[in-house]
Coordinates of C-alpha atoms and ligand atoms in Angstrom, one line a residue:
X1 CA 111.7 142.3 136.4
X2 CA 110.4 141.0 133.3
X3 CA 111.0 137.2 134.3
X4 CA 108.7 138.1 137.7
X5 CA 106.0 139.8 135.6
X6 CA 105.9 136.8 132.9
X7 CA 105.7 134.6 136.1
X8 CA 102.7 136.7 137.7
X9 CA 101.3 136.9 133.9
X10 CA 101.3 132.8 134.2
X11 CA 99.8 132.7 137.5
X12 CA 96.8 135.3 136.3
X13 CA 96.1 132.9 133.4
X14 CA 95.9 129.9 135.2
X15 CA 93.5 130.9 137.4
X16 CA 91.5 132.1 134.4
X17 CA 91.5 128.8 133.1
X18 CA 94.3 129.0 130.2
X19 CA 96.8 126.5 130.2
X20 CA 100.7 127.3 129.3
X21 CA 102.7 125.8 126.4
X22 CA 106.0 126.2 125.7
X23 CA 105.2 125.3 122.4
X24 CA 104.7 128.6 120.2
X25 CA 103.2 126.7 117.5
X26 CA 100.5 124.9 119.4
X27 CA 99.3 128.2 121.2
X28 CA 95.9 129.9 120.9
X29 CA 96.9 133.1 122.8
X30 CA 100.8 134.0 121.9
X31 CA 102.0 136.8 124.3
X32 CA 105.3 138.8 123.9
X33 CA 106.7 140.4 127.0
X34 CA 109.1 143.3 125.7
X35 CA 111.9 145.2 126.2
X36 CA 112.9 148.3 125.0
X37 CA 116.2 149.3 126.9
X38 CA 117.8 148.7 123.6
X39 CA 116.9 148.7 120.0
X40 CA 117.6 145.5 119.4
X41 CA 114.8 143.5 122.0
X42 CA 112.6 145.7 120.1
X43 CA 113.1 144.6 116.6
X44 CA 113.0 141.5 118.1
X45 CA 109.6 141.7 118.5
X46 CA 108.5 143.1 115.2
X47 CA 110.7 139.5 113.6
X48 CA 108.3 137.3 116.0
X49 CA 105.0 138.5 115.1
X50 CA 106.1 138.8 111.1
X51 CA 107.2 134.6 111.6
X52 CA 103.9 134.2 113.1
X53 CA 101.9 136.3 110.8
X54 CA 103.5 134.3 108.0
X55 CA 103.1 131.3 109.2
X56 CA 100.8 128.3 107.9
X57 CA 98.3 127.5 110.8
X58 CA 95.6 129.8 112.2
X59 CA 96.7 132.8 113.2
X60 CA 96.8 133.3 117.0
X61 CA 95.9 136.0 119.4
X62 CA 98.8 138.1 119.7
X63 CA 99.6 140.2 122.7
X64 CA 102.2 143.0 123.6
X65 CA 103.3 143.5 126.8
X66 CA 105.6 145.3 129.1
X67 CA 107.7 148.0 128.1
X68 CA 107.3 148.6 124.4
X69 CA 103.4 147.9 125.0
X70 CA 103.7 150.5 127.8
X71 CA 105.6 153.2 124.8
X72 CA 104.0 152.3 121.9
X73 CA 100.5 151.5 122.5
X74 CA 97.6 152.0 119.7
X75 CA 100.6 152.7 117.6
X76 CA 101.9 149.3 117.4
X77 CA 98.3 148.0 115.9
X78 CA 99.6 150.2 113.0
X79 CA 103.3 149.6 113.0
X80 CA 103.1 145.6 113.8
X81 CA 100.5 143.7 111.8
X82 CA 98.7 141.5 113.4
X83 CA 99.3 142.2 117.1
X84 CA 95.6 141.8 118.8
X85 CA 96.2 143.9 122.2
X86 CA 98.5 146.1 123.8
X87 CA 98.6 145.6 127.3
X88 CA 101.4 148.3 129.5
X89 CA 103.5 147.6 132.2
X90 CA 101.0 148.2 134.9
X91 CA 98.2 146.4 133.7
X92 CA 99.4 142.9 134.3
X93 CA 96.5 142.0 136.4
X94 CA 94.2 142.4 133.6
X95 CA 95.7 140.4 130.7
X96 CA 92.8 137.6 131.4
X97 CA 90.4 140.2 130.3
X98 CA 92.3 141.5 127.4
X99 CA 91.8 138.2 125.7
X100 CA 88.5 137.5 126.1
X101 CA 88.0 141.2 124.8
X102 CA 90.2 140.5 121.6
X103 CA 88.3 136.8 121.4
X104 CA 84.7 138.7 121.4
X105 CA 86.3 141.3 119.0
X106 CA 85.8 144.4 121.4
X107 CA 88.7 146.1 119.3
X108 CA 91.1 147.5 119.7
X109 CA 92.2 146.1 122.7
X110 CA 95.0 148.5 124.1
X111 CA 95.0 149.0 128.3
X112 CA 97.6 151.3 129.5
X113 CA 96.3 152.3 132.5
X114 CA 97.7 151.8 136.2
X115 CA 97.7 148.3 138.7
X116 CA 94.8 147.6 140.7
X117 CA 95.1 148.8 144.3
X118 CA 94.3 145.2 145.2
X119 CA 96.9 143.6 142.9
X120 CA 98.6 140.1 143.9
X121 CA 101.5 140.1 143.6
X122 CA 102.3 136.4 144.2
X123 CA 103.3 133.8 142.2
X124 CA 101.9 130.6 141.6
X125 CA 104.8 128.0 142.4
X126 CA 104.4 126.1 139.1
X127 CA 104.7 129.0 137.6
X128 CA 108.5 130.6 139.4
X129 CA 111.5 130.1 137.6
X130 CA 112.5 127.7 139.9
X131 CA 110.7 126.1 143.3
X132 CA 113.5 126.9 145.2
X133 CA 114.3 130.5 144.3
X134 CA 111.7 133.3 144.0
X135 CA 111.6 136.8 142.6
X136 CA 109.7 139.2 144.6
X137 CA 109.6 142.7 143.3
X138 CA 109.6 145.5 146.9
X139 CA 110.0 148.7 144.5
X140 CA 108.8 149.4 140.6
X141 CA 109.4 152.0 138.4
X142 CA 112.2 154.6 138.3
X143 CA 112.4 158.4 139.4
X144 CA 116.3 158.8 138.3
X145 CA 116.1 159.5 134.3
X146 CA 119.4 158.7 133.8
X147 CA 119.4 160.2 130.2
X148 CA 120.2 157.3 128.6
X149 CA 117.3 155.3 129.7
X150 CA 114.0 154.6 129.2
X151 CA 112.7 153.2 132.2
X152 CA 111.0 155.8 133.8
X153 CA 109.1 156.5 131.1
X154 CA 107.9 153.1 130.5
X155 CA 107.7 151.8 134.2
X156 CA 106.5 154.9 135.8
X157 CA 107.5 156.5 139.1
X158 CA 109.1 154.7 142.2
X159 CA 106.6 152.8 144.3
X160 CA 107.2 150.6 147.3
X161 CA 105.6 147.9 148.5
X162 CA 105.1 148.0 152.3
X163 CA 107.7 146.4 154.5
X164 CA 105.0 143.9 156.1
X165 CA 103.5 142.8 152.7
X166 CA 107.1 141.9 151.9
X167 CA 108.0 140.2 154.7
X168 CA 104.5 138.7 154.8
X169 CA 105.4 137.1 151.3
X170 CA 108.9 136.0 152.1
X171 CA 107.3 133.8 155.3
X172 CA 105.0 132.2 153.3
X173 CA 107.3 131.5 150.4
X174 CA 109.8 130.0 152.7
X175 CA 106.7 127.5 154.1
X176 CA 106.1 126.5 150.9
X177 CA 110.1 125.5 150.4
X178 CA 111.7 128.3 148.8
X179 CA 115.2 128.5 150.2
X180 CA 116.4 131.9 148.6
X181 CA 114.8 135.6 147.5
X182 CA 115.9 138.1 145.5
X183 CA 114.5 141.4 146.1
X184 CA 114.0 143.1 142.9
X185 CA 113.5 146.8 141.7
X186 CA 115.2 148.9 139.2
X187 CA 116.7 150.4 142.1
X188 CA 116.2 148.7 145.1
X189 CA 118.1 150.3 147.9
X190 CA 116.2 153.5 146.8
X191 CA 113.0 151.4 148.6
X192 CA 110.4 154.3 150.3
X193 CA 107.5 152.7 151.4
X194 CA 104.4 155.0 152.8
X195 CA 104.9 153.9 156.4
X196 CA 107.0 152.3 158.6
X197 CA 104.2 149.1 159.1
X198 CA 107.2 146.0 159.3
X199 CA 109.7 148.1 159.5
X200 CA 109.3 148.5 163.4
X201 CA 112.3 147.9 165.2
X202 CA 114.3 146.8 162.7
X203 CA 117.9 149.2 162.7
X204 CA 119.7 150.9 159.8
X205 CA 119.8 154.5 158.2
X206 CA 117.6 153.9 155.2
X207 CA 114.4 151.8 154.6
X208 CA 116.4 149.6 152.0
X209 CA 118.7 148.1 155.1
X210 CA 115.8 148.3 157.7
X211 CA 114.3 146.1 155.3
X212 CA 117.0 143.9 154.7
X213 CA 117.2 143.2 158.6
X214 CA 113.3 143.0 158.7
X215 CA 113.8 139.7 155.7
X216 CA 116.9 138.4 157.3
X217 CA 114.5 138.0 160.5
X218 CA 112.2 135.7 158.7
X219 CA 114.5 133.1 158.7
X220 CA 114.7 132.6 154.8
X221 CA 118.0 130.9 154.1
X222 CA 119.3 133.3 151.8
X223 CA 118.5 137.0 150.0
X224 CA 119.8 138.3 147.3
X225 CA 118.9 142.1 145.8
X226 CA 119.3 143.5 142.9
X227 CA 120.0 146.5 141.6
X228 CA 120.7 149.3 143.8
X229 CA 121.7 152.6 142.6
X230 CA 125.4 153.5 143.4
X231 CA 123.9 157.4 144.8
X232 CA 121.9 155.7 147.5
X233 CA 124.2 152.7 148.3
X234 CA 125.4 153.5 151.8
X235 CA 127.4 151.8 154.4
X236 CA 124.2 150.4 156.1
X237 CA 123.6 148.0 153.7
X238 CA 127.2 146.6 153.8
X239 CA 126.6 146.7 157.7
X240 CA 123.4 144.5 157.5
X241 CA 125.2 141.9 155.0
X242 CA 127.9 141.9 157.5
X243 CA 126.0 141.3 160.7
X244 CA 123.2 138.8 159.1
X245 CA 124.2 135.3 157.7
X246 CA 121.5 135.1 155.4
X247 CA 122.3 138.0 153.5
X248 CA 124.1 136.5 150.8
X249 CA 127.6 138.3 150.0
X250 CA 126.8 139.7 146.4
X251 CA 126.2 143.4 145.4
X252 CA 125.1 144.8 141.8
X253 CA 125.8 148.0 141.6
X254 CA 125.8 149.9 137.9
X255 CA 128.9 152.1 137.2
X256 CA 128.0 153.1 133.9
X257 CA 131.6 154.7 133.1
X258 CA 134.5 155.3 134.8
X259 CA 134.5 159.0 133.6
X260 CA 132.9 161.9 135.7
X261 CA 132.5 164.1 133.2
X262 CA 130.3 161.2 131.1
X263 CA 128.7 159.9 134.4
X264 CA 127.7 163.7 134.8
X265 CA 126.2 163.8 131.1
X266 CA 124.0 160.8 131.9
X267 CA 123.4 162.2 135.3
X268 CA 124.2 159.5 137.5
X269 CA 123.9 161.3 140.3
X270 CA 127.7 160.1 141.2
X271 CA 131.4 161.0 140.2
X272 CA 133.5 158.1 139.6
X273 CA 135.2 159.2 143.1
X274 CA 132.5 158.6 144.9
X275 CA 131.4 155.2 143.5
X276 CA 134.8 154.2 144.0
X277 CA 134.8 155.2 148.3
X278 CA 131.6 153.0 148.0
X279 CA 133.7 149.8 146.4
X280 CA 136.1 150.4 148.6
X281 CA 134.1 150.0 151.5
X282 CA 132.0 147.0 150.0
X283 CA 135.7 145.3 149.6
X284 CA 136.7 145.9 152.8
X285 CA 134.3 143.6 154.2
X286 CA 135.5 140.4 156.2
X287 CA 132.8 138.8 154.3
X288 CA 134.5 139.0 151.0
X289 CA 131.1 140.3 149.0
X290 CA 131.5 139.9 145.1
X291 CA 130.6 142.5 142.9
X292 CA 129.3 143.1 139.4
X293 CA 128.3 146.2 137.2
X294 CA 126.6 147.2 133.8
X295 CA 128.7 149.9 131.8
X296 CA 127.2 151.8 128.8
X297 CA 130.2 152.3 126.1
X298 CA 130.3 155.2 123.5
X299 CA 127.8 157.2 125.3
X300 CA 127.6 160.7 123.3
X301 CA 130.8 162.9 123.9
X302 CA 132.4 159.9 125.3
X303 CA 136.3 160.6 123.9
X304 CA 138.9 157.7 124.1
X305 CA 140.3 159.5 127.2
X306 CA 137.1 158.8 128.9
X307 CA 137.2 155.3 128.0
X308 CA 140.5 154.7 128.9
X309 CA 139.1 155.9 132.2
X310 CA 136.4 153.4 132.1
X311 CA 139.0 150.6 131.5
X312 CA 141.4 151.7 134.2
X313 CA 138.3 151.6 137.0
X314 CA 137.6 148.5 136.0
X315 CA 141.0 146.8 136.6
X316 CA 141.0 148.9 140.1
X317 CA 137.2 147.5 140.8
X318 CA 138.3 143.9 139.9
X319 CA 134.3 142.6 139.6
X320 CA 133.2 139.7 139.3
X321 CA 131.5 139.9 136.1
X322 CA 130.0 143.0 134.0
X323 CA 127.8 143.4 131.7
X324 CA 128.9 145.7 128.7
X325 CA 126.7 147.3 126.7
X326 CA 127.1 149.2 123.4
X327 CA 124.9 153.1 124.2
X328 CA 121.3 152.8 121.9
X329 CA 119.7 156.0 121.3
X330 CA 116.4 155.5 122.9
X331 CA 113.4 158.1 121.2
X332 CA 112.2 160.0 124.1
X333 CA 115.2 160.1 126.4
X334 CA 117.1 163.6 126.9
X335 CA 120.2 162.0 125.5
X336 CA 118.3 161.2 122.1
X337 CA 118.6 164.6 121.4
X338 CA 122.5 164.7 121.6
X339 CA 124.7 163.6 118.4
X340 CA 125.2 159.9 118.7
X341 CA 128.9 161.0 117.6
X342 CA 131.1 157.5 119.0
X343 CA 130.5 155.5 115.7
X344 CA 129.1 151.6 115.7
X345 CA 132.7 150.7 114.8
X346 CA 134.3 152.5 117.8
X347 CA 131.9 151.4 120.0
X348 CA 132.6 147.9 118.7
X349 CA 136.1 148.4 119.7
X350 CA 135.7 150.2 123.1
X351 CA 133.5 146.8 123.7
X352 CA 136.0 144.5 122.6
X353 CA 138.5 146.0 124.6
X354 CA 136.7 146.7 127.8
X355 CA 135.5 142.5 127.3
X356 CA 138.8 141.7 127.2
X357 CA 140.0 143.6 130.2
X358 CA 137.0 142.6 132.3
X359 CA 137.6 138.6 131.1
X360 CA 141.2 139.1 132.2
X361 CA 140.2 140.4 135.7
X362 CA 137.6 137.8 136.0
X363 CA 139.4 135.0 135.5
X364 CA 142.1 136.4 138.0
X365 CA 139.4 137.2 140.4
X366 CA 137.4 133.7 140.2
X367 CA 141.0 131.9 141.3
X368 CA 140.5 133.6 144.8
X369 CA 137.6 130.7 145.1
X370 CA 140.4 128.0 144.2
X371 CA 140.0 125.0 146.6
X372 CA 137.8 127.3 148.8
X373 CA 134.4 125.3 149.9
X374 CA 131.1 127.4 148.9
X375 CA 127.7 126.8 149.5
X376 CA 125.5 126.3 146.9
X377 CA 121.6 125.7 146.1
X378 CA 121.5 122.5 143.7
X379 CA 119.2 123.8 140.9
X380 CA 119.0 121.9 138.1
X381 CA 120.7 119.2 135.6
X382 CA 123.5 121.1 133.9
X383 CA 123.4 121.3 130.3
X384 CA 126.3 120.3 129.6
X385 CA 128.2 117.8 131.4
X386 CA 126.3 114.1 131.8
X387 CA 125.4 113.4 135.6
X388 CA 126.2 117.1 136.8
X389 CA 124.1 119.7 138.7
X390 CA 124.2 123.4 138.2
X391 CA 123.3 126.4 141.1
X392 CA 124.6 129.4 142.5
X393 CA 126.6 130.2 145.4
X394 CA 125.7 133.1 148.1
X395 CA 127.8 135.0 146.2
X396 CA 125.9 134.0 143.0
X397 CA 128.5 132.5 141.0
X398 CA 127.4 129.8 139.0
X399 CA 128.9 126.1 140.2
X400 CA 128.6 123.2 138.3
X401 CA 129.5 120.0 140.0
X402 CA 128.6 115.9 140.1
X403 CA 125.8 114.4 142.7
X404 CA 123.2 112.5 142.2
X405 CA 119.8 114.3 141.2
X406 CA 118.0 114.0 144.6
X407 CA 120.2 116.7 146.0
X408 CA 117.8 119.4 143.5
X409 CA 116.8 122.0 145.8
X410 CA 119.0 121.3 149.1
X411 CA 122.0 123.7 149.8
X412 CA 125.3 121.9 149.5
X413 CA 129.4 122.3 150.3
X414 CA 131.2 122.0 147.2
X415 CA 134.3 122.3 147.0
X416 CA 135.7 124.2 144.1
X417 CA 138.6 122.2 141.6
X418 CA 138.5 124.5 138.6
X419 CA 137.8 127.7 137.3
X420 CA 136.6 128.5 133.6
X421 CA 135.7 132.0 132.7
X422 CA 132.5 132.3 133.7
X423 CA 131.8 129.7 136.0
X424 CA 133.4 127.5 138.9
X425 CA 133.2 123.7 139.0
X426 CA 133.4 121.6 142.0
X427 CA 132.5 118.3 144.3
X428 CA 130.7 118.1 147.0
X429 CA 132.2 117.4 150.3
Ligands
SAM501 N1 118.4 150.6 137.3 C1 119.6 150.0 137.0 C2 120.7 151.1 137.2 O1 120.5 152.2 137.3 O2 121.8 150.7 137.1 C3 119.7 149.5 135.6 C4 118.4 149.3 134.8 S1 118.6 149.1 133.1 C5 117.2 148.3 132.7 C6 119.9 147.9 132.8 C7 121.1 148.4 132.1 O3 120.8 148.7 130.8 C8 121.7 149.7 132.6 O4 122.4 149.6 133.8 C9 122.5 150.2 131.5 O5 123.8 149.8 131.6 C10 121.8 149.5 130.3 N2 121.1 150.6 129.4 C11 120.1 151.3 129.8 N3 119.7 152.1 128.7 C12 120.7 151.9 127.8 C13 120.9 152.5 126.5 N4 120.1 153.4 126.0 N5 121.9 152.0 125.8 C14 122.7 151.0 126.2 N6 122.5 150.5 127.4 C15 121.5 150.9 128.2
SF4_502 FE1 117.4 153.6 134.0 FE2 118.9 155.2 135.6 FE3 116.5 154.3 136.4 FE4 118.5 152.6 136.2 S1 118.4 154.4 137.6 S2 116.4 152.3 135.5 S3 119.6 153.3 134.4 S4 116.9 155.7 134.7

């Protein structure tokens, strides 16, 4: 989410006139897009501004955005010296006028307030990630309050963008060349959009795989979505994976723990039976769909027994990769108030261990792909081997192979030779 809202900041710039740098120290208008899942992005950005603060050129404008602007706000002119405006998460659209506000000293400059009825949400191409791939956000915000998270208080409530703006979007991003979309929300498949308008005719149970039909009908050679919410991931969506070729065969889907009695503490909305029914299903699937998860560790009250729970679903789940993270207090959330009582060591540990489990299972799981031919979008030069190409495959592993540079952007067979722990390599064939 906050790579598509840098990329929408980009686009709002350029069309009022300000150029983009990559170059920090050559920049007039310096603007931080935050984090504040954990603590650490946050300190991150209280380091940044002190380096520029110290620093021997003019000082630049210095804006906060996103989610510690959206938390913080007047408060951070006070706790981070130097920061010129505080812009929140749904005031994106007016970071043009926050500048020119700070530049004609109309201080303080701090806009927390919600997005424009009219906003546009598109992206100028030189300003996506990549021309091939795009990032189009169909839900924002978060109505869940898991209680270790800060989302919903920094992204607001659920709101969905209507199924014809979407599809609207994806049409004209696949005229201008872009070969894949991912779908993006906190929760995706939790999509509820005020009316039906695209969604007309278009099967399934729940909006999320109405829509999924309703995008695979564009044509676009290949969707990806990302997250959906274990609670409202039904069979429907596995059904329209299964039935349209576009709909590329990856699923993210959070566990959090593999403990009921923790997954009920951050209220999940899910036991750990449940979520395991749903893998089930999702692995049943001719279509051989890969999976990945996040999982919080040392979550308050979490007791080795838990964790040992946590470890044994993830050798039954077998993903494909997981990201582990270490529980952060977060000021606000209901679980802030509970003792923080699984020590940084043990958490340490728990993450060690459940790394090296999950590595173990990867590395068995990525031989399946072993001489197998997958279909990948050439994206770039890879860093590290001379005269290779990096992309992803539909089921967004990451394939690094040799062809000559004028494949970039063009979806190719490769055939994979070798398997290293976090990615595949190949030749084309
Ligand atoms: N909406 C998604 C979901 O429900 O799974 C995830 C959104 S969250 C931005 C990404 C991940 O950060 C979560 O899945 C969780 O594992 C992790 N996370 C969130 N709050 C955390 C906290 N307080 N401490 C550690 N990890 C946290
Ligand atoms: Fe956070 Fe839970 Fe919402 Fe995901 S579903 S963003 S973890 S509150």
């Amino acid at each position: 989410m906050n790579v598509s809202d840098s990329e929408r900041i980009s686009t709002t710039l350029a069309k009022r006139g300000y150029e983009m740098t990559e170059d920090e120290s050559s920049a007039d208008v310096v603007i931080f897009n935050t984090c504040s899942v954990r603590e650490k992005a946050e300190q991150k950005l209280y380091t940044r501004v002190g380096h520029i603060r110290h620093s021997d050129r003019p000082k630049p404008v210095v804006g906060v955005m996103g989610c510690v602007a959206q938390l913080e706000g007047e408060t951070l002119f006070k706790k981070i010296e130097g920061v010129d405006f505080v812009l929140g998460t749904q005031a994106v659209g007016r970071v043009a006028d926050a500048i020119s506000r700070t530049l004609a000293h109309d201080l303080p400059v701090a806009d927390l307030g919600d997005r424009e009825a009219n906003y546009d949400w598109t992206v100028a191409d030189v300003y996506r990630h990549s021309p091939y791939i795009a990032f189009l956000p169909i839900i924002e915000g978060c109505n869940k309050f898991c209680t270790y998270c800060i989302v919903p208080f920094s992204r607001g409530r659920e709101r969905s963008l209507l199924a014809s703006e979407i599809v609207r979007q994806v049409r004209e991003l696949r005229r201008g060349g872009v070969r894949e979309v991912h779908l993006i929300g906190q929760n995706v498949n939790s999509y509820k959009p005020g009316d039906d308008s695209g969604l007309e005719g278009f099967e399934g149970r729940s909006p999320f795989s109405r829509l999924l039909r309703a995008v695979a009908a564009t044509g676009i050679e290949r969707i990806k979505f990302t997250t959906s919410f274990p609670r409202d991931f039904n069979d429907d969506i596995v059904e329209a994976i299964e039935t349209n070729e576009n709909l590329c065969n990856w699923v993210h889907l959070p566990v959090q723990s593999g403990s009921s009695k923790v997954l009920a503490a951050m209220k999940r909305g899910h036991t750990i039976e449940k979520y395991l029914a749903k893998i089930d299903r999702i692995k049943s699937s001719p279509k051989d769909i890969a999976l990945t998860t996040d999982i919080i560790v040392g979550f308050p009250g979490e007791t080795e027994e838990d964790f040992q729970q946590t470890v044994n679903m993830v050798d039954y789940c077998g993903f494909d990769s997981a990201y582990i993270f270490k529980y952060s207090p977060r000021p606000g959330t209901p679980a802030f108030t509970l003792a923080d009582d699984v020590s940084p060591d043990e958490k340490t540990r728990r993450f060690l261990e459940l790394e090296a489990v999950q590595k173990r299972n990867q590395a068995n799981g990525l031989r399946r792909y072993l001489n197998k031919v997958l279909k990948v979008l050439v994206e770039r030069p890879a860093s590290r081997t001379e005269g290779g190409l990096t992309g992803h495959s539909t089921c967004h592993k990451l394939i690094n192979f040799v062809c000559t540079s004028d494949m970039i952007g063009k979806i190719v067979d490769v055939k994979i030779t070798e398997v290293k722990s976090n990615s595949l390599f190949g030749e084309i064939v």
